[in-house]
mmCIF file of C-alpha atoms in Angstrom:
data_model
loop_
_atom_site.group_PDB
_atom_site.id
_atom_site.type_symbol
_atom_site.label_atom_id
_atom_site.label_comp_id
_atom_site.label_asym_id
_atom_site.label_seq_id
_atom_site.Cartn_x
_atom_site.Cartn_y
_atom_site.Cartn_z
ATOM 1 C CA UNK A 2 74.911 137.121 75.066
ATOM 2 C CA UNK A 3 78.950 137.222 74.883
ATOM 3 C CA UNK A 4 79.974 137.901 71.363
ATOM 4 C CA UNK A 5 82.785 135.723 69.668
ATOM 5 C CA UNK A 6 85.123 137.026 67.565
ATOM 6 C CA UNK A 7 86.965 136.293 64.708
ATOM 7 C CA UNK A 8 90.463 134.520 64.303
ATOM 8 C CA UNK A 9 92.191 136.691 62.045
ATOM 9 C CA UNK A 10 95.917 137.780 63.335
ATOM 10 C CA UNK A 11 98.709 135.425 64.306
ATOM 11 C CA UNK A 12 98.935 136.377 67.940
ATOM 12 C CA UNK A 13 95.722 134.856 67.821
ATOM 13 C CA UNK A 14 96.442 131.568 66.348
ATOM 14 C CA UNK A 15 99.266 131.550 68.598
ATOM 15 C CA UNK A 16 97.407 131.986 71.994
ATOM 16 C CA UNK A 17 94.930 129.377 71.332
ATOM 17 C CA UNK A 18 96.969 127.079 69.812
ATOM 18 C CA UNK A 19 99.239 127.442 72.741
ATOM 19 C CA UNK A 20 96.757 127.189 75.217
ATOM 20 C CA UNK A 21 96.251 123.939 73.794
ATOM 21 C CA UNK A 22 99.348 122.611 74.110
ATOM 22 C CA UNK A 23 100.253 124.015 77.365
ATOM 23 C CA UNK A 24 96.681 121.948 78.683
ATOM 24 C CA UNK A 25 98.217 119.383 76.973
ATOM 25 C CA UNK A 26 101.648 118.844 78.094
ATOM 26 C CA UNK A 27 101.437 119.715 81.981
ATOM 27 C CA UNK A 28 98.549 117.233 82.017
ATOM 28 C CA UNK A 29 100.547 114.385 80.650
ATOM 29 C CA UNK A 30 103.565 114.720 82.743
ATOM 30 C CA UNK A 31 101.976 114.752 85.994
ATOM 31 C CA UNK A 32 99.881 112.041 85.249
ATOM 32 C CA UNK A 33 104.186 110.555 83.917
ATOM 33 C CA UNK A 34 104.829 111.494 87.706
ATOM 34 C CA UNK A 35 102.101 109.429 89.500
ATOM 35 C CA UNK A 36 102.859 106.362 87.453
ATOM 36 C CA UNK A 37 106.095 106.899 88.332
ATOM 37 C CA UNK A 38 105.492 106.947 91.863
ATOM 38 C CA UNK A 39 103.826 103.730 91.313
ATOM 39 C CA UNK A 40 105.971 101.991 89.478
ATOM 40 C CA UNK A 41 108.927 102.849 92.556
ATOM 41 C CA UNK A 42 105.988 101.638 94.886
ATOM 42 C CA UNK A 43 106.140 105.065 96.664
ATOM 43 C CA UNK A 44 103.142 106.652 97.507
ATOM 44 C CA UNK A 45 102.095 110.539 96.889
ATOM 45 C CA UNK A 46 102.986 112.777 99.462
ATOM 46 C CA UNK A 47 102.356 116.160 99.606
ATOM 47 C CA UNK A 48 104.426 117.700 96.951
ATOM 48 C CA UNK A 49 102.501 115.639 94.587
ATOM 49 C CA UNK A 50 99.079 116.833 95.860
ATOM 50 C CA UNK A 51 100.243 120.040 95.002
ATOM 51 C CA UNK A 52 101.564 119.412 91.773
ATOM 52 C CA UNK A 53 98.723 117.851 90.791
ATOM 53 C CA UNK A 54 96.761 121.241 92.058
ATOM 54 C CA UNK A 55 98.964 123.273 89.663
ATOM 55 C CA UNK A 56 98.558 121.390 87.204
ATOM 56 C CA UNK A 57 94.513 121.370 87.226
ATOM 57 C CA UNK A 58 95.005 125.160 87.413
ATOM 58 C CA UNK A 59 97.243 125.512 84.713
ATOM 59 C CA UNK A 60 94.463 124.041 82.509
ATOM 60 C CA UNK A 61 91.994 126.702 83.635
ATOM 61 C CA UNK A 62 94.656 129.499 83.053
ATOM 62 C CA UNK A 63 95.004 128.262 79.525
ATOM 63 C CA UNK A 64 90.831 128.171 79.065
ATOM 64 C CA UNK A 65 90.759 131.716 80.383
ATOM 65 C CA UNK A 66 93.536 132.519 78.138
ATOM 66 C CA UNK A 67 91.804 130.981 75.093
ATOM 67 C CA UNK A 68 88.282 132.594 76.422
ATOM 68 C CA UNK A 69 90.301 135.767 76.444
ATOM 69 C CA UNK A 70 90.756 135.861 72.396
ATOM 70 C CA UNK A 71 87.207 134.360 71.911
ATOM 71 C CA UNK A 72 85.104 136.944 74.037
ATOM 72 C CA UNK A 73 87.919 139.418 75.613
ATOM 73 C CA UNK A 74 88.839 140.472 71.724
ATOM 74 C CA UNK A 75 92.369 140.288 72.492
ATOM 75 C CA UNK A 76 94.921 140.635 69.195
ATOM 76 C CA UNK A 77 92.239 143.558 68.060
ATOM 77 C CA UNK A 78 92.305 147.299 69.016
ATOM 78 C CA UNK A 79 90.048 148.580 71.007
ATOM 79 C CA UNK A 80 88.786 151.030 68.722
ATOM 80 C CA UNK A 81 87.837 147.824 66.540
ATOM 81 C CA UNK A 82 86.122 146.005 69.260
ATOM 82 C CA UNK A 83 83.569 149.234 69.520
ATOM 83 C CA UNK A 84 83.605 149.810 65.462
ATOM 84 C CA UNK A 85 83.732 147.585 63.903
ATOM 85 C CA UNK A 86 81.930 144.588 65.960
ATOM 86 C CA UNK A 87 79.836 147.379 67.942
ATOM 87 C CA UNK A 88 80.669 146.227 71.669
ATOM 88 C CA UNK A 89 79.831 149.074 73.287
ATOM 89 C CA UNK A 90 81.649 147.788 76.642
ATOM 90 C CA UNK A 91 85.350 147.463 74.591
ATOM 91 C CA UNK A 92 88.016 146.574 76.412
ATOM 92 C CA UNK A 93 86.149 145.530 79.679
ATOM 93 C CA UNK A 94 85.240 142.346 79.422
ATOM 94 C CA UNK A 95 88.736 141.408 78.196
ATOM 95 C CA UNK A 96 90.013 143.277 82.202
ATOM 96 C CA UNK A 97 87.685 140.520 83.869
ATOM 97 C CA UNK A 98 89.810 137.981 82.214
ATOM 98 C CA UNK A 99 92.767 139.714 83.105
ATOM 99 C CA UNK A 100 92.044 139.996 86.627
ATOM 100 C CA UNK A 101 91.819 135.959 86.615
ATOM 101 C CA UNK A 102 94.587 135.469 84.433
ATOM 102 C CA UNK A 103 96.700 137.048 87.326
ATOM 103 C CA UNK A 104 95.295 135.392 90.207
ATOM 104 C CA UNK A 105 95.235 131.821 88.520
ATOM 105 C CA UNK A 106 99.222 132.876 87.274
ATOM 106 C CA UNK A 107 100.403 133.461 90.791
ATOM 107 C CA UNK A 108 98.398 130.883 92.549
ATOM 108 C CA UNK A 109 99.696 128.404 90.289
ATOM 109 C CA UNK A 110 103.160 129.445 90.130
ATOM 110 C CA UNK A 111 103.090 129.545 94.148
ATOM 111 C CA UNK A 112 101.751 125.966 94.386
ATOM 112 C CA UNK A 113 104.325 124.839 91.695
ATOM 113 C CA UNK A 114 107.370 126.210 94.209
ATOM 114 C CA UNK A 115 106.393 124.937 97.179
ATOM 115 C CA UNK A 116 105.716 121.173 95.448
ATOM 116 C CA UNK A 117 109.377 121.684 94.319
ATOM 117 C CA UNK A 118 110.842 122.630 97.661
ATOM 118 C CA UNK A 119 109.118 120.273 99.726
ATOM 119 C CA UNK A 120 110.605 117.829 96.860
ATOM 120 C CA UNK A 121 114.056 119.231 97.724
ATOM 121 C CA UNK A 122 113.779 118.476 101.469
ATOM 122 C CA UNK A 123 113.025 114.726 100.936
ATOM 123 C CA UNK A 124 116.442 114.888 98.878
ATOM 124 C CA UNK A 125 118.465 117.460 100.406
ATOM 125 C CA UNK A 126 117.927 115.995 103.900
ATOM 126 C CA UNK A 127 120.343 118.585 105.500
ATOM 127 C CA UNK A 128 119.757 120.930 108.237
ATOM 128 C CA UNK A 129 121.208 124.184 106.606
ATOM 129 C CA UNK A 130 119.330 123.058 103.634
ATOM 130 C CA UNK A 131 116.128 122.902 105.593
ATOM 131 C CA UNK A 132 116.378 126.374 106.486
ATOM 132 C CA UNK A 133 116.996 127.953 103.553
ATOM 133 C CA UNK A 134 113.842 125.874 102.123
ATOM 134 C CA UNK A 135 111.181 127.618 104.824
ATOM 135 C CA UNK A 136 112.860 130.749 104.593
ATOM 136 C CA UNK A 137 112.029 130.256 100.543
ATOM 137 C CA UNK A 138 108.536 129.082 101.854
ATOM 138 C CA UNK A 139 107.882 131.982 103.516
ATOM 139 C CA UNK A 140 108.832 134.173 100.520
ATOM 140 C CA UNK A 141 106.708 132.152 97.816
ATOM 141 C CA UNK A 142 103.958 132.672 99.952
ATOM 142 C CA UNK A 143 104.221 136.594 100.018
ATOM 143 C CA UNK A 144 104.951 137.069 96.462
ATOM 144 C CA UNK A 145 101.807 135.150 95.949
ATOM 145 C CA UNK A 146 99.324 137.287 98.776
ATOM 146 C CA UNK A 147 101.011 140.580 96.761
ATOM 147 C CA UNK A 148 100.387 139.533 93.263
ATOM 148 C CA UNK A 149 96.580 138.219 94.462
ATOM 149 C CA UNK A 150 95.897 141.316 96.496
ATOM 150 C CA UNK A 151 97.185 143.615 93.439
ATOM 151 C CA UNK A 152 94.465 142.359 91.198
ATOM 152 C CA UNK A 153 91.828 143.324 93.803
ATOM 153 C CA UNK A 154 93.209 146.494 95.193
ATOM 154 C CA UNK A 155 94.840 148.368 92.353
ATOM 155 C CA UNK A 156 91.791 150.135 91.436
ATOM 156 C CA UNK A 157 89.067 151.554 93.923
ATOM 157 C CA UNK A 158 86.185 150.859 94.006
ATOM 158 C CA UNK A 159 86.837 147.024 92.420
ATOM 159 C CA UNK A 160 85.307 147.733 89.119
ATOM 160 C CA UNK A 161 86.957 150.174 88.002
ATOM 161 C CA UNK A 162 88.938 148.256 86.696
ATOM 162 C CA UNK A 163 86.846 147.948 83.728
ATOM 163 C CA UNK A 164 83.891 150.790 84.201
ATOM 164 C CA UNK A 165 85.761 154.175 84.061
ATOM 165 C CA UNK A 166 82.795 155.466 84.060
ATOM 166 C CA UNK A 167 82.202 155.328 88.088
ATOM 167 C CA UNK A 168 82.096 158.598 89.618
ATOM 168 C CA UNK A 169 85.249 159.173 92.192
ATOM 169 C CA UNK A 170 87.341 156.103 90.993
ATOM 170 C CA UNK A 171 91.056 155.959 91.253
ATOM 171 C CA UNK A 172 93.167 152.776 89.638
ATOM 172 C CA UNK A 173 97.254 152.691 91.501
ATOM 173 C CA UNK A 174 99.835 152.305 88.569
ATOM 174 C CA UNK A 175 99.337 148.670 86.970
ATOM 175 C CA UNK A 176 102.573 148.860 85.414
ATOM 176 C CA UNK A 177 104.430 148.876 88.158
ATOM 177 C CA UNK A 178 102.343 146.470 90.202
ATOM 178 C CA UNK A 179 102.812 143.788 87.237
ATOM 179 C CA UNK A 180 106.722 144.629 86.472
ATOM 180 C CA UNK A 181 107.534 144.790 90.616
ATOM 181 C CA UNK A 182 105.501 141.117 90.917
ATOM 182 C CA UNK A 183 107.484 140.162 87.744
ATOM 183 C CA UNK A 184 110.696 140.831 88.914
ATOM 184 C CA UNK A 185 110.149 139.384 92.383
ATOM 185 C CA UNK A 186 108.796 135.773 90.331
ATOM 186 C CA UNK A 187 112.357 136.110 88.968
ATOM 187 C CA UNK A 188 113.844 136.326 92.127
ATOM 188 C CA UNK A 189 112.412 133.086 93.670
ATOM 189 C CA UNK A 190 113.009 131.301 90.301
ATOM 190 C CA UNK A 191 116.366 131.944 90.605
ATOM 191 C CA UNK A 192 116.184 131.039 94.245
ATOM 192 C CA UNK A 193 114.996 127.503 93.727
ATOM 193 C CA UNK A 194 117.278 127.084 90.947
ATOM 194 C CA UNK A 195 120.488 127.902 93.015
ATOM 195 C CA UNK A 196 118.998 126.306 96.195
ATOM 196 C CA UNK A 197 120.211 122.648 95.528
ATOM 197 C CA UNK A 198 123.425 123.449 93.431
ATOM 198 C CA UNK A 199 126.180 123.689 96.717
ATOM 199 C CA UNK A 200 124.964 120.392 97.591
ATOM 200 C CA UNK A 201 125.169 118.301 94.118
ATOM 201 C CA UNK A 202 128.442 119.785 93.258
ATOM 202 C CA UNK A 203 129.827 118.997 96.518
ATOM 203 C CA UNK A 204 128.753 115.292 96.777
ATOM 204 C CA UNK A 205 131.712 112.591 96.445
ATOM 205 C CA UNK A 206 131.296 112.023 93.010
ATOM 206 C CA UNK A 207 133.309 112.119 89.652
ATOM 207 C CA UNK A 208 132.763 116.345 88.827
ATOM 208 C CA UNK A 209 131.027 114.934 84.793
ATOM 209 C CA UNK A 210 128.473 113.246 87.422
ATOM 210 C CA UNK A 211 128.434 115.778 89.293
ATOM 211 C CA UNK A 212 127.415 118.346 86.285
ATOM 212 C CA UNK A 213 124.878 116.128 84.937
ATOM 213 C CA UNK A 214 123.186 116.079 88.065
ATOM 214 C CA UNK A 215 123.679 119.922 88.770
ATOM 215 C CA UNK A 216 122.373 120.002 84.694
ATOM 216 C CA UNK A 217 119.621 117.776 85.513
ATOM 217 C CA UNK A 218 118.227 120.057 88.663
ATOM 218 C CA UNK A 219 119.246 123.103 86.830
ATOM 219 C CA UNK A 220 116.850 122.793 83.824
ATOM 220 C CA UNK A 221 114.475 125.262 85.771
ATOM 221 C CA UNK A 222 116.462 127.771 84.138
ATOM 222 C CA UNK A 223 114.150 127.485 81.485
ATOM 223 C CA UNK A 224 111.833 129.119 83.599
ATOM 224 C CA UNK A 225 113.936 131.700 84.545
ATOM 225 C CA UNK A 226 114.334 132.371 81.141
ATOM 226 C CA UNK A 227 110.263 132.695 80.236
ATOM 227 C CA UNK A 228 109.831 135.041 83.519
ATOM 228 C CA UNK A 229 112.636 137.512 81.767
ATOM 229 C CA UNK A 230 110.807 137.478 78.505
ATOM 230 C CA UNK A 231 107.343 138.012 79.890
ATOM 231 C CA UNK A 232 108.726 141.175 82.032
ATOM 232 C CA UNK A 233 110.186 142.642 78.895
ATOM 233 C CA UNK A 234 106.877 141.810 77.023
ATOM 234 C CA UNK A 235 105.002 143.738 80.013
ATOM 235 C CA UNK A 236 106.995 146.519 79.314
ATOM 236 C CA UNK A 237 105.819 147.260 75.729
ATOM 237 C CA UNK A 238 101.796 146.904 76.822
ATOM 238 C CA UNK A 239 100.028 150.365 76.200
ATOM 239 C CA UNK A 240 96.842 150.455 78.334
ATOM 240 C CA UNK A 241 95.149 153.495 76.346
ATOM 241 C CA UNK A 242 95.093 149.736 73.681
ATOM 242 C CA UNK A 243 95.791 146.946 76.052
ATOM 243 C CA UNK A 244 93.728 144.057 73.950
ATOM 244 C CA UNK A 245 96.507 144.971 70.546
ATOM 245 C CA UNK A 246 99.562 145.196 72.752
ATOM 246 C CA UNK A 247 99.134 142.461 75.199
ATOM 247 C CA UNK A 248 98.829 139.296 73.544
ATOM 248 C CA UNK A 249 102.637 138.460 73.940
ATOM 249 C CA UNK A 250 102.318 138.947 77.825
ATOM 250 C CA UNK A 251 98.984 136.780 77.684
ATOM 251 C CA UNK A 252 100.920 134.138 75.467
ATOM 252 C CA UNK A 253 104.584 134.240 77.950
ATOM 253 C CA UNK A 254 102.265 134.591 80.909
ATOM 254 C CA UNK A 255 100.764 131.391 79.805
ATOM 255 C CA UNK A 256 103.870 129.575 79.063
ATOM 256 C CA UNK A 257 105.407 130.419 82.671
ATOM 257 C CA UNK A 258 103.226 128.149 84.708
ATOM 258 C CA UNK A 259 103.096 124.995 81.805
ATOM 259 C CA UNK A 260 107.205 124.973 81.732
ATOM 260 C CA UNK A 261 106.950 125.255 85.974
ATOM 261 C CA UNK A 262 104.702 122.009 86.289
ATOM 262 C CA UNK A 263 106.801 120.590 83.356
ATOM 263 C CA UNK A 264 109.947 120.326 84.423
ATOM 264 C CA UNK A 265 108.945 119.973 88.546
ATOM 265 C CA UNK A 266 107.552 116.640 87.025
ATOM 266 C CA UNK A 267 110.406 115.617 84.744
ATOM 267 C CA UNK A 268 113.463 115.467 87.515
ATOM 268 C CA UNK A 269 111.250 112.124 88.921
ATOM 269 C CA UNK A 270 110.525 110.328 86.351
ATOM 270 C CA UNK A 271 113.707 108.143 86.303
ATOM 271 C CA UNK A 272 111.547 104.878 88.029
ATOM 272 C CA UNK A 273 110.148 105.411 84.377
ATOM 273 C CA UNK A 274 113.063 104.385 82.766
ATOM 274 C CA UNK A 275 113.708 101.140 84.702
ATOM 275 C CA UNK A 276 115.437 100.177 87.923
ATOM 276 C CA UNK A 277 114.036 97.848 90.605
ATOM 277 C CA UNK A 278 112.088 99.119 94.024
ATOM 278 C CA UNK A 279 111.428 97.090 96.777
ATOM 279 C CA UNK A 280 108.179 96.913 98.251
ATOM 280 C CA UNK A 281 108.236 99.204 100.623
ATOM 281 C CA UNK A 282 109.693 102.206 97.665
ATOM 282 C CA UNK A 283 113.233 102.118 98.241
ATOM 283 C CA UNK A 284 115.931 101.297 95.311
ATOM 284 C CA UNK A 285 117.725 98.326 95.103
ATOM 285 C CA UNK A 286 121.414 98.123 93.080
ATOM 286 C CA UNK A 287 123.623 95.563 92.231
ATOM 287 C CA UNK A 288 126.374 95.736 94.821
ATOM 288 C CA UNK A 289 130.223 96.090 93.636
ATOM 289 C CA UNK A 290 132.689 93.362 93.961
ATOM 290 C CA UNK A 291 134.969 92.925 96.949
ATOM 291 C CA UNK A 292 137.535 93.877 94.590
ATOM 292 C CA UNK A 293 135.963 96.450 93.590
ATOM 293 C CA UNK A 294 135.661 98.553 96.656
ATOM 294 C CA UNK A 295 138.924 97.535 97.887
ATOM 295 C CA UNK A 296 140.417 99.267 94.692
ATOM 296 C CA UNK A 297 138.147 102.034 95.612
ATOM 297 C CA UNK A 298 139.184 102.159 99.696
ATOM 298 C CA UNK A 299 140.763 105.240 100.256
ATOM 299 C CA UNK A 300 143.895 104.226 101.832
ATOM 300 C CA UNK A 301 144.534 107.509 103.692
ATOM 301 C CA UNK A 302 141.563 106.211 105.993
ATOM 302 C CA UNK A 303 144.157 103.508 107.402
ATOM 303 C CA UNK A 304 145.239 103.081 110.762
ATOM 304 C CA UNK A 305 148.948 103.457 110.534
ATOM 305 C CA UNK A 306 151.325 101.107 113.197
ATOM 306 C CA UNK A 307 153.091 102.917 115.695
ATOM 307 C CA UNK A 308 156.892 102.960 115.717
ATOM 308 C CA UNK A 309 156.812 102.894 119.810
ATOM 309 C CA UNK A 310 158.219 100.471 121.304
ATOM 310 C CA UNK A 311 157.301 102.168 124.703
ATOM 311 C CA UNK A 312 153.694 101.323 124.042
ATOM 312 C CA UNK A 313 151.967 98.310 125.489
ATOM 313 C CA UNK A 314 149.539 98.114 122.600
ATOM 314 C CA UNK A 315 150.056 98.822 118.937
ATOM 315 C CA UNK A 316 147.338 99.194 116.277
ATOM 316 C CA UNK A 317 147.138 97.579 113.256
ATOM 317 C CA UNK A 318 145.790 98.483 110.024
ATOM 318 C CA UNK A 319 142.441 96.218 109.338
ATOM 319 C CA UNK A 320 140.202 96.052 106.513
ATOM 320 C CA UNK A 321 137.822 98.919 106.516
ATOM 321 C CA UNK A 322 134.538 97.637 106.007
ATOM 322 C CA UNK A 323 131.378 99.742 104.459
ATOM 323 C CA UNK A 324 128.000 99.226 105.032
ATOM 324 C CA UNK A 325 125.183 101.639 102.891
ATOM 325 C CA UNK A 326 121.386 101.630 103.421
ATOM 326 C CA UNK A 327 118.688 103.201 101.182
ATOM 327 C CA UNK A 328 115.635 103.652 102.675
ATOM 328 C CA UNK A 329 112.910 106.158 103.170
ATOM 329 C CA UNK A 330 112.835 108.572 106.017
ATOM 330 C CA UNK A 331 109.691 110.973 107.422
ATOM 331 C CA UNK A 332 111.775 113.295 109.467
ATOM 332 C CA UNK A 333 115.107 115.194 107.653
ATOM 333 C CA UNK A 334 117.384 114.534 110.515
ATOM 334 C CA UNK A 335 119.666 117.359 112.199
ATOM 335 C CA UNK A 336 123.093 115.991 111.534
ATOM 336 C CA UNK A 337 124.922 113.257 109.441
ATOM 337 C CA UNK A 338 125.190 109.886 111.839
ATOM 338 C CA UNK A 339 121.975 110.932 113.830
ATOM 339 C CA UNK A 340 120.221 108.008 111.165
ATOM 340 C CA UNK A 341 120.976 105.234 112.886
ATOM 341 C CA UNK A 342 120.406 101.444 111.955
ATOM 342 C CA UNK A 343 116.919 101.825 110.584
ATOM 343 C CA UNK A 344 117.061 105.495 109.307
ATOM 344 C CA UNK A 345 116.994 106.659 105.959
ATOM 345 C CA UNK A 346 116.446 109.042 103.253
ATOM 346 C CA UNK A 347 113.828 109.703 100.652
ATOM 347 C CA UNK A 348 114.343 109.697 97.129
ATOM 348 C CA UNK A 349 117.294 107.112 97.021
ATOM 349 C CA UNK A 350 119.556 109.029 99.146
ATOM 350 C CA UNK A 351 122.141 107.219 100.490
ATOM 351 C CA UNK A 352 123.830 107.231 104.305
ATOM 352 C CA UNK A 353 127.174 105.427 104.335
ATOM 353 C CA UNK A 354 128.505 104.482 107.282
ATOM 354 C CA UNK A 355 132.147 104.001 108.292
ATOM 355 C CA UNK A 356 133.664 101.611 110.804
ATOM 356 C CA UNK A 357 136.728 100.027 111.729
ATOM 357 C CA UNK A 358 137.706 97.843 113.577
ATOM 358 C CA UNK A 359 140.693 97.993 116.562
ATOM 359 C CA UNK A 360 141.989 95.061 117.931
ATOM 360 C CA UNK A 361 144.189 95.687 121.462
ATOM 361 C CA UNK A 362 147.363 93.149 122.009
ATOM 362 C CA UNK A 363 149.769 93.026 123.820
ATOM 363 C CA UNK A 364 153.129 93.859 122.817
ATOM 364 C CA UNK A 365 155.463 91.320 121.567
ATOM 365 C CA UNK A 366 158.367 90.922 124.433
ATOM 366 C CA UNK A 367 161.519 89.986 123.188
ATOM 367 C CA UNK A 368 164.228 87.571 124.482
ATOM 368 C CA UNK A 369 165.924 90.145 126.834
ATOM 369 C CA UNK A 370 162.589 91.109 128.561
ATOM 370 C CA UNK A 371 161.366 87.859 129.218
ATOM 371 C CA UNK A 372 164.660 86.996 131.217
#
């Protein structure tokens, strides 16, 4: 029979209150970001199936997390745990958590990136874009294999981990493994976050809308921010006492994963907020005024008239006229123009097409010419 133990320090109050609220809050927002996907009549695609997979796992992490106070005796020595509550077996139990607590933390973390980057490519629909997104793939999906494999290969034979005991059994370094995975999370945070940022700041827009969208994508700092902290906190864990001095990693670790799922679900909620979709998910806007846009025309687009009077035809310059669709699109397309018609883009992107119109006539022939 497992044996519970006592709540009595603040990192453990901390770690299973937390563990509450970080089941708590991922849960609501992604069930925030199918409504939402309702409400703009869009259907899920796949980075919501994976979202929603993170987001299950994040509320096993934090049961594991919480089991890991209860039974692991985390937040008590480990000369305590043998003493005074007379587990023989100390610290081991708590290393089986541990060993789930890291696979859960990087499969979860993995799904969360690639939900966000497949997000980006509905948006983003440009080719250079594109590539940088499977490159990222590609490198999500090796940090995660290393930090799984870690957990099952640092130590030989497998348990080891928590039976020193075993005759001939060798354990790698796990300071290193943990700090190296830690540092290579960062990496792809910051990846993600930067990913998008070229492309908002150089859209056609006024540069305060242009910050609050670069703001609004750029809130994954956050994230960035709780993947520092937790590396630092890793830092400080002694393993001769690991269940004392790692209940800060336990409670960051845990945090990571809830903020990911968070804010991946918070950039989409805006359908939430109002706005009207069409039936078939794509956003509809009141259209300006003809003065509107003719104030807004820039002028240097203009056919000019040519001062030749050698030239049997002379252009004139004719209203420019705009016309802008918004609709969804499967495929990201190579190159601007290669939309056509009935092309579009996901996520309200729009695809404006120019045109103008040139009119051929004949020159004017004056008195003298026609005699």
């Amino acid at each position: 029979m497992v044996f519970i133990f006592p709540i009595e320090t603040g990192a453990q109050r901390a770690i299973v209150a937390c563990g509450i609220v970080f089941s708590v809050l991922p849960a609501l927002v992604v069930g925030l970001r199918v409504l939402a996907r309702r409400k703009a009549n869009r259907s899920l695609d796949t980075s919501d199936y994976l979202i929603i997979t993170s987001g299950v796992l994040v509320v096993v992490y934090q049961g594991v997390a919480i089991s890991s106070v209860l039974a692991g005796g985390v937040g008590y020595h480990v000369s305590d745990i043998e003493d005074r509550f007379g587990v023989k077996s100390g610290a081991a139990l708590f290393v089986k958590h541990l060993i789930a607590i890291q696979v859960l933390w990087a499969v979860t973390l993995g799904l969360c990136r690639i939900s966000i980057i497949h997000l980006f490519t509905k948006i983003f629909v440009v080719q250079s874009f594109i590539v940088v997104a499977k490159a990222t793939y590609g490198l999500i999906i090796l940090w995660a294999m290393a930090a799984i494999l870690s957990a099952f290969l640092l130590c030989h034979p497998f348990e080891f981990n928590w039976d020193k005991s075993i005759g001939g059994g060798v354990c790698g370094n796990p300071m290193v493994s943990w700090v190296v995975t830690g540092v290579l999370n960062m990496i792809s945070d910051l990846i993600i976050l930067i990913m998008p940022m070229p492309y908002l700041l150089g859209l056609k827009l006024s540069w305060p809308k242009r910050l609050g969208l670069a703001a609004t994508f750029g809130i994954g700092i956050l994230t960035c921010v709780v993947s520092i902290i937790r590396v630092v906190m890793i830092t400080r864990i002694d393993f001769n006492d690991i269940t004392y001095t790692v209940p800060h990693t336990v409670l960051f670790s845990a945090l990571e994963p809830c903020v990911a799922v968070t804010l991946a679900c918070v950039i989409i909620l805006r359908p939430l907020f109002g706005g009207q979709y069409s039936p078939d998910g794509t956003a509809t806007f009141s259209s300006p005024s003809a003065d509107a846009m003719a104030r807004n025309v820039d002028r240097s687009r203009h056919f000019k008239p040519l001062n030749d009077d050698s030239s049997e035809t002379r252009l004139r310059p004719e209203e420019v006229g705009y016309q802008a669709t918004v609709a969804k699109s499967p495929e990201p397309f190579k190159e601007f123009g290669s939309l056509g018609d009935t092309g579009g883009l996901e996520m309200g992107s729009i695809s404006i097409k120019h045109e103008w119109t040139v009119e051929e006539e004949p020159r004017p022939r004056t008195a003298g010419a026609e005699g």
